[in-house]
Coordinates of C-alpha atoms and ligand atoms in Angstrom, one line a residue:
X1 CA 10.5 -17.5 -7.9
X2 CA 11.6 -14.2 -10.1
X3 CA 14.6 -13.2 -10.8
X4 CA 15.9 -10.4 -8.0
X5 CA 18.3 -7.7 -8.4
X6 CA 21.0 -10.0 -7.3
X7 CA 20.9 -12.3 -10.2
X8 CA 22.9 -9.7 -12.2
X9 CA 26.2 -8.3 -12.6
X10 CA 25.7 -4.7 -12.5
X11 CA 29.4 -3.6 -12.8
X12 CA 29.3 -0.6 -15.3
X13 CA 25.6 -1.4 -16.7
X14 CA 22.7 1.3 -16.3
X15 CA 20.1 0.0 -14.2
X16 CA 16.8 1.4 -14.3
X17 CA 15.3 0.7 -11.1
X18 CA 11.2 1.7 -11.2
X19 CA 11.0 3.0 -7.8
X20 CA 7.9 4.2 -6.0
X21 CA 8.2 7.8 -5.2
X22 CA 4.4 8.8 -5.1
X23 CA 4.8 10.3 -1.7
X24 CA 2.3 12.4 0.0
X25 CA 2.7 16.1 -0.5
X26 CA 1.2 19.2 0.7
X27 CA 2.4 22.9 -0.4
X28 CA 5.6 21.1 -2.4
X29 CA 6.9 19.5 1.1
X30 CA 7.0 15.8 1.6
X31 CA 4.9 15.2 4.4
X32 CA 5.6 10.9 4.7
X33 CA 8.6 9.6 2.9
X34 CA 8.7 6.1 4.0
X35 CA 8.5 5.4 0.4
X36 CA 11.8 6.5 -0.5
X37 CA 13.1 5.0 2.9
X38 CA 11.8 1.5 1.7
X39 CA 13.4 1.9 -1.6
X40 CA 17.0 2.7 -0.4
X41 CA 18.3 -0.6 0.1
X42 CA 17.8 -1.7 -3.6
X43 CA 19.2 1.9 -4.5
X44 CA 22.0 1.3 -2.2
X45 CA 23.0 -2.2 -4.1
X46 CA 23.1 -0.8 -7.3
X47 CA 25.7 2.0 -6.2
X48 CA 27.6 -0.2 -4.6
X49 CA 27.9 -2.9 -7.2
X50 CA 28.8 0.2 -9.6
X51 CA 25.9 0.3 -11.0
X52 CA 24.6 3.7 -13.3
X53 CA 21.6 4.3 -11.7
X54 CA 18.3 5.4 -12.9
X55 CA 15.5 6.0 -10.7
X56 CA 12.1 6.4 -12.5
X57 CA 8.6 6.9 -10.3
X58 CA 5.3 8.4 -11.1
X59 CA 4.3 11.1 -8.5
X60 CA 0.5 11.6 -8.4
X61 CA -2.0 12.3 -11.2
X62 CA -1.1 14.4 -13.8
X63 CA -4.6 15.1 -15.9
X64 CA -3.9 18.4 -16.9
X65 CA -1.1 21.1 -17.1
X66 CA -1.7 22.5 -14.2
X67 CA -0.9 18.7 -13.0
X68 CA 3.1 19.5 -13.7
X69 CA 4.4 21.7 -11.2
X70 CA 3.1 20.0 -8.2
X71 CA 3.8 16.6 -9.0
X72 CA 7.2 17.4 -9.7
X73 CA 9.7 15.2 -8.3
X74 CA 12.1 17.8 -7.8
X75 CA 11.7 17.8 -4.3
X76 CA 12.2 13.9 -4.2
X77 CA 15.4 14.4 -5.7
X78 CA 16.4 16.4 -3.0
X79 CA 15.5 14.3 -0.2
X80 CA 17.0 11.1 -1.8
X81 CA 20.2 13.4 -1.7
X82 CA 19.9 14.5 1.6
X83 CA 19.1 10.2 2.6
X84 CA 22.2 9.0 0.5
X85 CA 24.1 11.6 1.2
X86 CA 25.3 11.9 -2.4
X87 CA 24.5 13.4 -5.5
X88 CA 21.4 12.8 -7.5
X89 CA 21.5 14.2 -11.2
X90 CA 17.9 15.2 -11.4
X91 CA 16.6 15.5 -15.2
X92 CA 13.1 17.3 -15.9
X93 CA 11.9 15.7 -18.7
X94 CA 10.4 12.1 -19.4
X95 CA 12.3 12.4 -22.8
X96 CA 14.7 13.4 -25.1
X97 CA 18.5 14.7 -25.5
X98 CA 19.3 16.6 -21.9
X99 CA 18.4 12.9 -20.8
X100 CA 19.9 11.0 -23.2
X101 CA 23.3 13.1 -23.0
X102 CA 22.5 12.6 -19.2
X103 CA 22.8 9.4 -18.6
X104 CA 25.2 8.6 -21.4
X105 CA 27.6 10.8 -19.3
X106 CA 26.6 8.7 -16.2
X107 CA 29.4 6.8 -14.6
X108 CA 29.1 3.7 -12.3
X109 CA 27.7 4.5 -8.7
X110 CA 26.1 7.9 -10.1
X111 CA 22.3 8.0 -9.6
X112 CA 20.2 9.9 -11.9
X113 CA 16.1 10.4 -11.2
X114 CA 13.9 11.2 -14.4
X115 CA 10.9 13.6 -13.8
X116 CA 7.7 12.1 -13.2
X117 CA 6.7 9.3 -15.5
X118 CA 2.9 10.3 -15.7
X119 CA 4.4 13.6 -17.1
X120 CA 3.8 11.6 -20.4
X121 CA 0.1 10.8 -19.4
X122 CA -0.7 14.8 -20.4
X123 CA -0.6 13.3 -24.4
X124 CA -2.7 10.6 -24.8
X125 CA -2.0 8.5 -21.0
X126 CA 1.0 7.0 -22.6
X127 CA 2.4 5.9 -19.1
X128 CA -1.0 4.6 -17.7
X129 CA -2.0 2.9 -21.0
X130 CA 1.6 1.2 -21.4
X131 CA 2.0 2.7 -24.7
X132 CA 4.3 0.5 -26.6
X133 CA 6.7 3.3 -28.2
X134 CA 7.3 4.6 -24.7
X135 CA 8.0 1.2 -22.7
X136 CA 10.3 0.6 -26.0
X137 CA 12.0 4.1 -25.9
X138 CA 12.5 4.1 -21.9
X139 CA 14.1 0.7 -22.0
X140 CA 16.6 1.7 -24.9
X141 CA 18.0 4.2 -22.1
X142 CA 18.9 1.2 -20.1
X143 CA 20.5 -2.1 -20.1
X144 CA 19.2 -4.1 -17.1
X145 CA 15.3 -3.3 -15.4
X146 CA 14.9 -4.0 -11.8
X147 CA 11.2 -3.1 -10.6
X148 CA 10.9 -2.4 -7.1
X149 CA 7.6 -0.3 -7.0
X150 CA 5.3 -2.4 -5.4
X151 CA 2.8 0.1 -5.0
X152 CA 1.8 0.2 -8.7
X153 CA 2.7 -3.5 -9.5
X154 CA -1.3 -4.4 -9.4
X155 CA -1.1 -1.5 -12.9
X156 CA 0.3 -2.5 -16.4
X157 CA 2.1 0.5 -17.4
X158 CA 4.6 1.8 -19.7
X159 CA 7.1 2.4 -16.7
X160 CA 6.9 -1.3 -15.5
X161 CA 5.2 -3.9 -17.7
X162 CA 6.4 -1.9 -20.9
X163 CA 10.4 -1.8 -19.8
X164 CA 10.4 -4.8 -18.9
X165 CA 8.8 -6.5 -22.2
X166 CA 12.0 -5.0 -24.0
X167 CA 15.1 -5.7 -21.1
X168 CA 16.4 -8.8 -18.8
X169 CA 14.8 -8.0 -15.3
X170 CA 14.4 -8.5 -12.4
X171 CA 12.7 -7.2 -8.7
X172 CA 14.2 -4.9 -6.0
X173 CA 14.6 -5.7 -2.1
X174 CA 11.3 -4.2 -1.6
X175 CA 9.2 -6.0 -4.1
X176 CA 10.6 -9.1 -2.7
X177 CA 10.0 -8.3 0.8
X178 CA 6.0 -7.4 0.1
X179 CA 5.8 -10.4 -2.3
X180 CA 6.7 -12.5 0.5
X181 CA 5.2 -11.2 3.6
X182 CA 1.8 -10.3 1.7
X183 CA 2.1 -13.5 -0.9
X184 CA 4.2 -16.2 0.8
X185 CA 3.4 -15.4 4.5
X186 CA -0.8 -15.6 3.6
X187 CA -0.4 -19.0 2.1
X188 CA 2.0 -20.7 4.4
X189 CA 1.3 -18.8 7.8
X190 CA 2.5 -19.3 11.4
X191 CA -1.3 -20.3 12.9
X192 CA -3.4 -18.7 14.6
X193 CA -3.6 -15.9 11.2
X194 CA -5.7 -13.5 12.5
X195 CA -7.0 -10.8 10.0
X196 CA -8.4 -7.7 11.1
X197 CA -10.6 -5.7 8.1
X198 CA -11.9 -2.5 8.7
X199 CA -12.3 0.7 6.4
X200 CA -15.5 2.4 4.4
X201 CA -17.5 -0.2 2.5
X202 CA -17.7 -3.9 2.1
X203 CA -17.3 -4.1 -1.6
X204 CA -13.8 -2.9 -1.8
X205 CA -12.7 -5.9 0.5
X206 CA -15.1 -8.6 -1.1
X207 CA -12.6 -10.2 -3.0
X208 CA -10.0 -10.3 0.5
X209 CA -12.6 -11.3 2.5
X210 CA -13.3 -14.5 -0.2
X211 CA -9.6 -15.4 -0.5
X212 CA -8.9 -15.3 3.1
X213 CA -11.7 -16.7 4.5
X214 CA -10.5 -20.2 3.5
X215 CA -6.6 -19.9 4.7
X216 CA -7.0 -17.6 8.1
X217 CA -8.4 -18.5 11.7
X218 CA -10.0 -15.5 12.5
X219 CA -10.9 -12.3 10.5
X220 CA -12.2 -9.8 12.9
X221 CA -14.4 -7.0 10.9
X222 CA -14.7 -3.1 12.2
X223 CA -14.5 0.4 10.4
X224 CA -17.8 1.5 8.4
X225 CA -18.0 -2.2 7.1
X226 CA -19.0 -3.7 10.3
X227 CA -22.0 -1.8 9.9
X228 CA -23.3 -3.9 6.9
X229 CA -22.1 -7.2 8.9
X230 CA -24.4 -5.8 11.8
X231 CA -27.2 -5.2 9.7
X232 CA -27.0 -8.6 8.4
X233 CA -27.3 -10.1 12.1
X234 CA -30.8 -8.2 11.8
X235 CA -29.5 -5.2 13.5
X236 CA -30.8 -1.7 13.1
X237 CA -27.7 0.5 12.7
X238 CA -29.6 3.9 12.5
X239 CA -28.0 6.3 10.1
X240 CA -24.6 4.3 10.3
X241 CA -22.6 3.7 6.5
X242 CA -24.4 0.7 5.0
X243 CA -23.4 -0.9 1.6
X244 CA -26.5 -2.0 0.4
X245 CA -24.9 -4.1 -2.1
X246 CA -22.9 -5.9 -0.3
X247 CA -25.6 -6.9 2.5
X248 CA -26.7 -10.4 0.6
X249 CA -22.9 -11.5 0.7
X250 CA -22.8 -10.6 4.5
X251 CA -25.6 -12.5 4.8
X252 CA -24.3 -15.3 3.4
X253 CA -20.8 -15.2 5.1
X254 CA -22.0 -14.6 8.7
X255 CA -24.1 -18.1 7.9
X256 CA -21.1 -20.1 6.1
X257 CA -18.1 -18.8 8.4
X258 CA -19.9 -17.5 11.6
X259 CA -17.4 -18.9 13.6
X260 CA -14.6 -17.5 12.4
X261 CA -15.9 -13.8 11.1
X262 CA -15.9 -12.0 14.3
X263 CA -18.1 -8.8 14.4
X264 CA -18.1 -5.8 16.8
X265 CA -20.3 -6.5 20.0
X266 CA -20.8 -3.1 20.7
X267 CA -20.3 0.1 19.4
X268 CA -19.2 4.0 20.0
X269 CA -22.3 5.6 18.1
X270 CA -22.2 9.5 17.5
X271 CA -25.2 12.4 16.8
X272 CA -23.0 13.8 14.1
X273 CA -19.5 13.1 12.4
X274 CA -17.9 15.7 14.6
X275 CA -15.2 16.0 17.1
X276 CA -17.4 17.3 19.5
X277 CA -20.3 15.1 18.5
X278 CA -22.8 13.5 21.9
X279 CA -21.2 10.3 21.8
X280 CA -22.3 6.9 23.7
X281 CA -21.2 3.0 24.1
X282 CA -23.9 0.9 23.6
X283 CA -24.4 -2.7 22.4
X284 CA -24.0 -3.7 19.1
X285 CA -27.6 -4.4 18.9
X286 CA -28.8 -1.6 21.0
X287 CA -28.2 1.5 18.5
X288 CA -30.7 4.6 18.3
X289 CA -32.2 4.6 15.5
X290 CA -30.8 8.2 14.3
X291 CA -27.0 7.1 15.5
X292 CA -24.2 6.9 13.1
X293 CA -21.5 4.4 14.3
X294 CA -18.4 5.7 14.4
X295 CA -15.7 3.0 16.2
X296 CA -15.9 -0.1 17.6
X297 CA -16.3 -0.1 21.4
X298 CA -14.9 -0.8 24.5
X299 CA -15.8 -4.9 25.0
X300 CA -15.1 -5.1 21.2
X301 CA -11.6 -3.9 21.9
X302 CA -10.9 -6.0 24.5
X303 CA -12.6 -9.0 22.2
X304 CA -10.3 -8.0 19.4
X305 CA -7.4 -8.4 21.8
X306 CA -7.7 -11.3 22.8
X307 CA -7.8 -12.8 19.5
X308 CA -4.8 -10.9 18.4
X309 CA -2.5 -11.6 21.0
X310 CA -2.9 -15.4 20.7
X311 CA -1.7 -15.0 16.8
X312 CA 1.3 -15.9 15.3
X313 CA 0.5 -14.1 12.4
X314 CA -1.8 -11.3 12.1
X315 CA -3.0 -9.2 9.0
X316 CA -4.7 -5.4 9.5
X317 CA -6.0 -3.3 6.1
X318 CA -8.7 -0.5 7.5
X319 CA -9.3 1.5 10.3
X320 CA -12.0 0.4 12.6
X321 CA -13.0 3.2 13.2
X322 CA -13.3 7.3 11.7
X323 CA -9.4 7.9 13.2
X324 CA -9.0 11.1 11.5
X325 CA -11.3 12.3 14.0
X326 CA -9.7 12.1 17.8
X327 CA -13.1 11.4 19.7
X328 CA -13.6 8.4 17.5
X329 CA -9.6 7.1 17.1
X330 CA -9.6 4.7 20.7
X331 CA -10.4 1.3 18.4
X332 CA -7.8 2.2 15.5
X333 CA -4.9 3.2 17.9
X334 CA -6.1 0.7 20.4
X335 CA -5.4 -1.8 17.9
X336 CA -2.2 -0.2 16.3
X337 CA -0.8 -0.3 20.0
X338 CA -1.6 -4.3 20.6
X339 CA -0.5 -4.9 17.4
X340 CA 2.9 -3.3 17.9
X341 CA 3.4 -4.8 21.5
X342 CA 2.8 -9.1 20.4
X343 CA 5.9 -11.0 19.6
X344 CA 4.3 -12.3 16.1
X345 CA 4.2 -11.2 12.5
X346 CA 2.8 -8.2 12.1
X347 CA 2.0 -6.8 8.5
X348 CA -0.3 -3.6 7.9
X349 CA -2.0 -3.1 4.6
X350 CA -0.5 0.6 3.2
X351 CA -3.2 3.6 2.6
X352 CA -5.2 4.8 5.9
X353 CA -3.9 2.2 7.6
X354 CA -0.1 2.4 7.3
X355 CA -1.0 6.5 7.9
X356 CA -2.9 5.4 10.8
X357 CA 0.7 3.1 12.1
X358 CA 2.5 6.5 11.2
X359 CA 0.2 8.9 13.2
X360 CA 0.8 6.7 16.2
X361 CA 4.5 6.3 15.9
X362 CA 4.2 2.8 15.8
X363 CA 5.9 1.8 12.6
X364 CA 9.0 0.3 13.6
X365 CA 7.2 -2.1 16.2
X366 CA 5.3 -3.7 13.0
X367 CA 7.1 -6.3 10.8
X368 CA 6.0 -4.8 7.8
X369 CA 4.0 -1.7 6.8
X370 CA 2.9 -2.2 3.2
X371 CA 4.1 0.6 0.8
X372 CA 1.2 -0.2 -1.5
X373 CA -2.8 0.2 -0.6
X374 CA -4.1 -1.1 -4.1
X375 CA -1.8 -3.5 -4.4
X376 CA -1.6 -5.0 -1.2
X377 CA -5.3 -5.6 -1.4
X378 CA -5.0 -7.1 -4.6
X379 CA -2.3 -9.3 -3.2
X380 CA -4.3 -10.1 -0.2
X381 CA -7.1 -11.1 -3.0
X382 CA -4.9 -13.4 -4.1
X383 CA -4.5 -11.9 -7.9
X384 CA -1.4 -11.7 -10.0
X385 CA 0.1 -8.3 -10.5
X386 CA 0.9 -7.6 -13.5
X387 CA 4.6 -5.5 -12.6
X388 CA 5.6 -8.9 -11.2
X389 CA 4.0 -11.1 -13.6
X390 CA 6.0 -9.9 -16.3
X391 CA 9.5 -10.2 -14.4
X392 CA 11.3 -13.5 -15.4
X393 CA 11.6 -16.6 -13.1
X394 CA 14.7 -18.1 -12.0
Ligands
AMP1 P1 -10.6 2.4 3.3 O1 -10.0 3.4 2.3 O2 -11.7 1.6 2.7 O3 -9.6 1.6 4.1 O4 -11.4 3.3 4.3 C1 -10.8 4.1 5.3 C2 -11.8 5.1 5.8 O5 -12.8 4.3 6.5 C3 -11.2 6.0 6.8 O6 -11.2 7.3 6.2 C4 -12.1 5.9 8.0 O7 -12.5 7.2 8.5 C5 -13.3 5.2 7.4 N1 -14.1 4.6 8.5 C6 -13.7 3.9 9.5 N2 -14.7 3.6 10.3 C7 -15.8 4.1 9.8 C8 -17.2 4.1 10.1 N3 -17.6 3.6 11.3 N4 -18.1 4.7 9.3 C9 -17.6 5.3 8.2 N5 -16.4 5.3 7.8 C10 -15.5 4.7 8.6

C-alpha cells in the first residue's frame, strides 16, 4: 500500500499536488474537463486541512515556441476558480522569483497553479527526460508531494518521479481510486470479469490481451482489431484494417483461449469510410471482398450483451466500432448504454473510449471512467508505473 494524502499533517505545509490538467482544447476553450472534476477532491483536502496549495500539470506537447500560447493553462486556472469557487493565484512561469515570491507569500488554504510543466521541455525536454536539477529545484518550492496524476503515472518525469526522489510523498484520491479499480479490482474481481477490447490495431493491446487472458472469464474483441481475429479464423475481411503483425499471435490465441476470446459473428461492412457510405450486415464470414468493416453487427451486439449482463465486473478500452462516424456508432453506443444500465462494476479505459462514455452522456451510470488512456492500459498490462512506483509504502 502507498502512502496517501491522508497520512500527512498538512496544517500550514505547501503541498504540491501533481495534478492532471492535460484537458482537451480547441480555439483556447476547454471542451472536456472531467479531468479537473476528478482532481477536486484531493484539491479540496488540502484546503481544508490548511494546506498551501500548489497545483502543477503538464498541458499538451510543447515542441516548439509556437507550442506556448496554446497550451497555456491559463484557462485551467480559470475554470478550477469558477469549480472551487475561490481564488487561484495563477503564475506563468515554470521558474524563478515571481514564483518563488509567490508561493512564499502563500498562506494555508490558498491554491496556487504553476504554468505548464512541459513549458520547460522547449530547452532540452527537461520535464519529459526527468532532468535531475529540475525535479531538485521544483521540490525545494515545496515541503510535502502528493501525486494524483494518474494519467502520466506510466511516464518518469521531472514533475512526478523527480519531486518525489527529493520530498515525503504520497498519492491523491484519484490515484488511489484508479490504482484500485484498474490494479486491485483486475486481480481480485467479482466473477464473471468480462473484458470488452476494441480500438485500431492489435499490437497496442498485446500486452492487455496476455495479462488478462489468464485472470478474466470472457474478453469479447470488436473495433478494427476484430478484423485481425477474423482473419485468423481463415476469414477474408476484404479491405478491412489488418495488423499483419499481430495475425500469428491471433492465431495462436483463438487456439489456446477459443473459449473464452469471443469474436464478432457478424459484421456492418461499408463501400467507403463515409457517413453516407452503402452499408450492409452480413456474417462475419460472409464479407465482399472489397468491404471495409466498420462495426460489429446486430447478432454480435446482442451476443456481447448477453455476456455483459451476466458480469459482475466488466472492463471496456476501445471502441468497437468507427463511433466518430454516426452510421457506424450502433456497436459503441449500444455497448456504452448496456454497460451503464447492469448493476455491476463498470470501469472504462480513458482515451476514445471514455470520449465515447462522454458523447453518450453516459458517464455517471459507469463506476469509473479512467482519466488515463496510456496508463490505464499499461495498468491493465499489469506493469508498474513509475509515478506510483516511486511513492513510499506505508
Ligand atoms: P484506439 O486508440 O486503439 O483505442 O483506437 C480507437 C480508434 O479505433 C477509433 O478512432 C475508432 O474509429 C477506431 N476503430 C474502431 N473500429 C474500427 C474499425 N472497424 N476499423 C478501423 N478502425 C476502427
Amino acid at each position: 500500500m502507498k502512502k496517501t494524502i491522508k497520512d500527512y499533517n498538512l496544517e500550514n505545509k505547501k503541498v504540491i499536488i501533481r495534478v492532471d490538467f492535460n484537458v482537451p482544447m480547441k480555439d483556447g476553450l476547454i471542451t472536456d474537463d472531467n479531468r479537473i472534476i476528478e482532481s477536486l477532491p484531493t484539491i479540496k483536502y488540502a484546503i481544508d486541512n490548511h494546506a498551501k496549495v500548489i497545483l502543477m500539470s503538464h498541458l499538451g506537447r510543447i515542441k516548439t515556441s509556437d507550442d506556448l500560447g496554446k497550451n497555456s493553462l491559463k484557462a485551467v486556472a480559470l475554470r478550477l476558480e469558477h469549480l472551487l469557487n475561490k481564488e487561484v493565484i495563477f503564475v506563468n512561469s515554470t521558474r524563478g522569483l515571481e514564483l518563488e515570491n509567490k508561493i512564499e507569500s502563500l498562506k494555508p488554504g490558498d491554491v496556487l497553479l504553476m504554468e505548464n510543466t512541459r513549458y520547460e521541455d522547449l530547452d532540452g525536454q527537461k520535464e519529459s527526460l526527468n532532468d535531475e536539477e529540475l525535479g531538485k529545484y521544483w521540490a525545494s518550492l515545496g515541503d510535502i508531494y502528493i501525486n494524483d496524476a494518474f494519467g502520466t503515472a506510466h511516464r518518469s518525469h521531472a514533475s512526478n518521479v523527480g519531486i518525489a526522489s527529493h520530498l515525503p510523498n504520497g498519492v491523491g484520491f484519484l490515484m488511489e481510486k484508479e490504482l484500485k479499480l484498474l490494479g486491485d479490482n483486475i486481480n481480485n474481481p467479482k466473477r464473471p470479469l468480462t473484458v470488452i477490447l476494441g480500438g485500431a490495431k492489435v499490437s497496442d493491446k498485446i500486452g492487455v490481451i496476455e495479462n488478462l487472458v489468464k485472470k478474466a472469464d470472457y474478453i469479447l474483441i470488436g473495433g478494427g482489431m476484430a478484423f485481425t481475429f477474423l482473419k485468423a479464423k481463415g476469414y477474408q475481411i476484404g479491405r478491412s484494417l489488418l495488423d499483419q503483425d499481430s495475425l500469428e499471435f491471433c492465431v495462436d490465441m483463438l487456439n489456446i483461449y477459443g473459449d473464452k476470446i469471443i469474436v464478432p459473428i457478424d459484421v456492418q461492412e461499408a463501400d467507403e469510410i463515409d457517413e453516407n457510405a452503402r452499408t450492409a450486415f452480413v456474417d462475419a464470414s460472409q464479407m465482399g471482398t472489397n468491404k471495409i468493416g466498420v462495426d460489429i453487427g446486430p447478432r454480435t451486439i446482442e451476443l456481447f450483451k448477453k455476456y455483459i449482463m451476466e458480469s459482475q465486473t466488466v472492463v471496456w478500452n476501445g471502441p468497437v466500432g468507427m463511433f466518430e462516424i454516426s452510421s457506424f456508432e450502433t456497436g459503441t453506443k449500444e455497448i456504452a448504454t448496456t454497460l451503464a444500465e447492469i448493476d455491476a462494476t463498470t470501469i472504462v479505459g480513458g482515451g476514445d473510449t471514455g470520449s465515447a462514455i462522454s458523447k453518450y452522456g453516459l458517464k455517471d451510470k459507469i463506476t469509473h471512467v479512467s482519466t488515463g488512456g496510456g496508463a490505464s492500459l499499461e495498468l491493465l498490462e499489469g506493469k508498474k508505473l513509475p509515478g506510483v512506483e516511486i511513492i513510499a509504502d506505508k
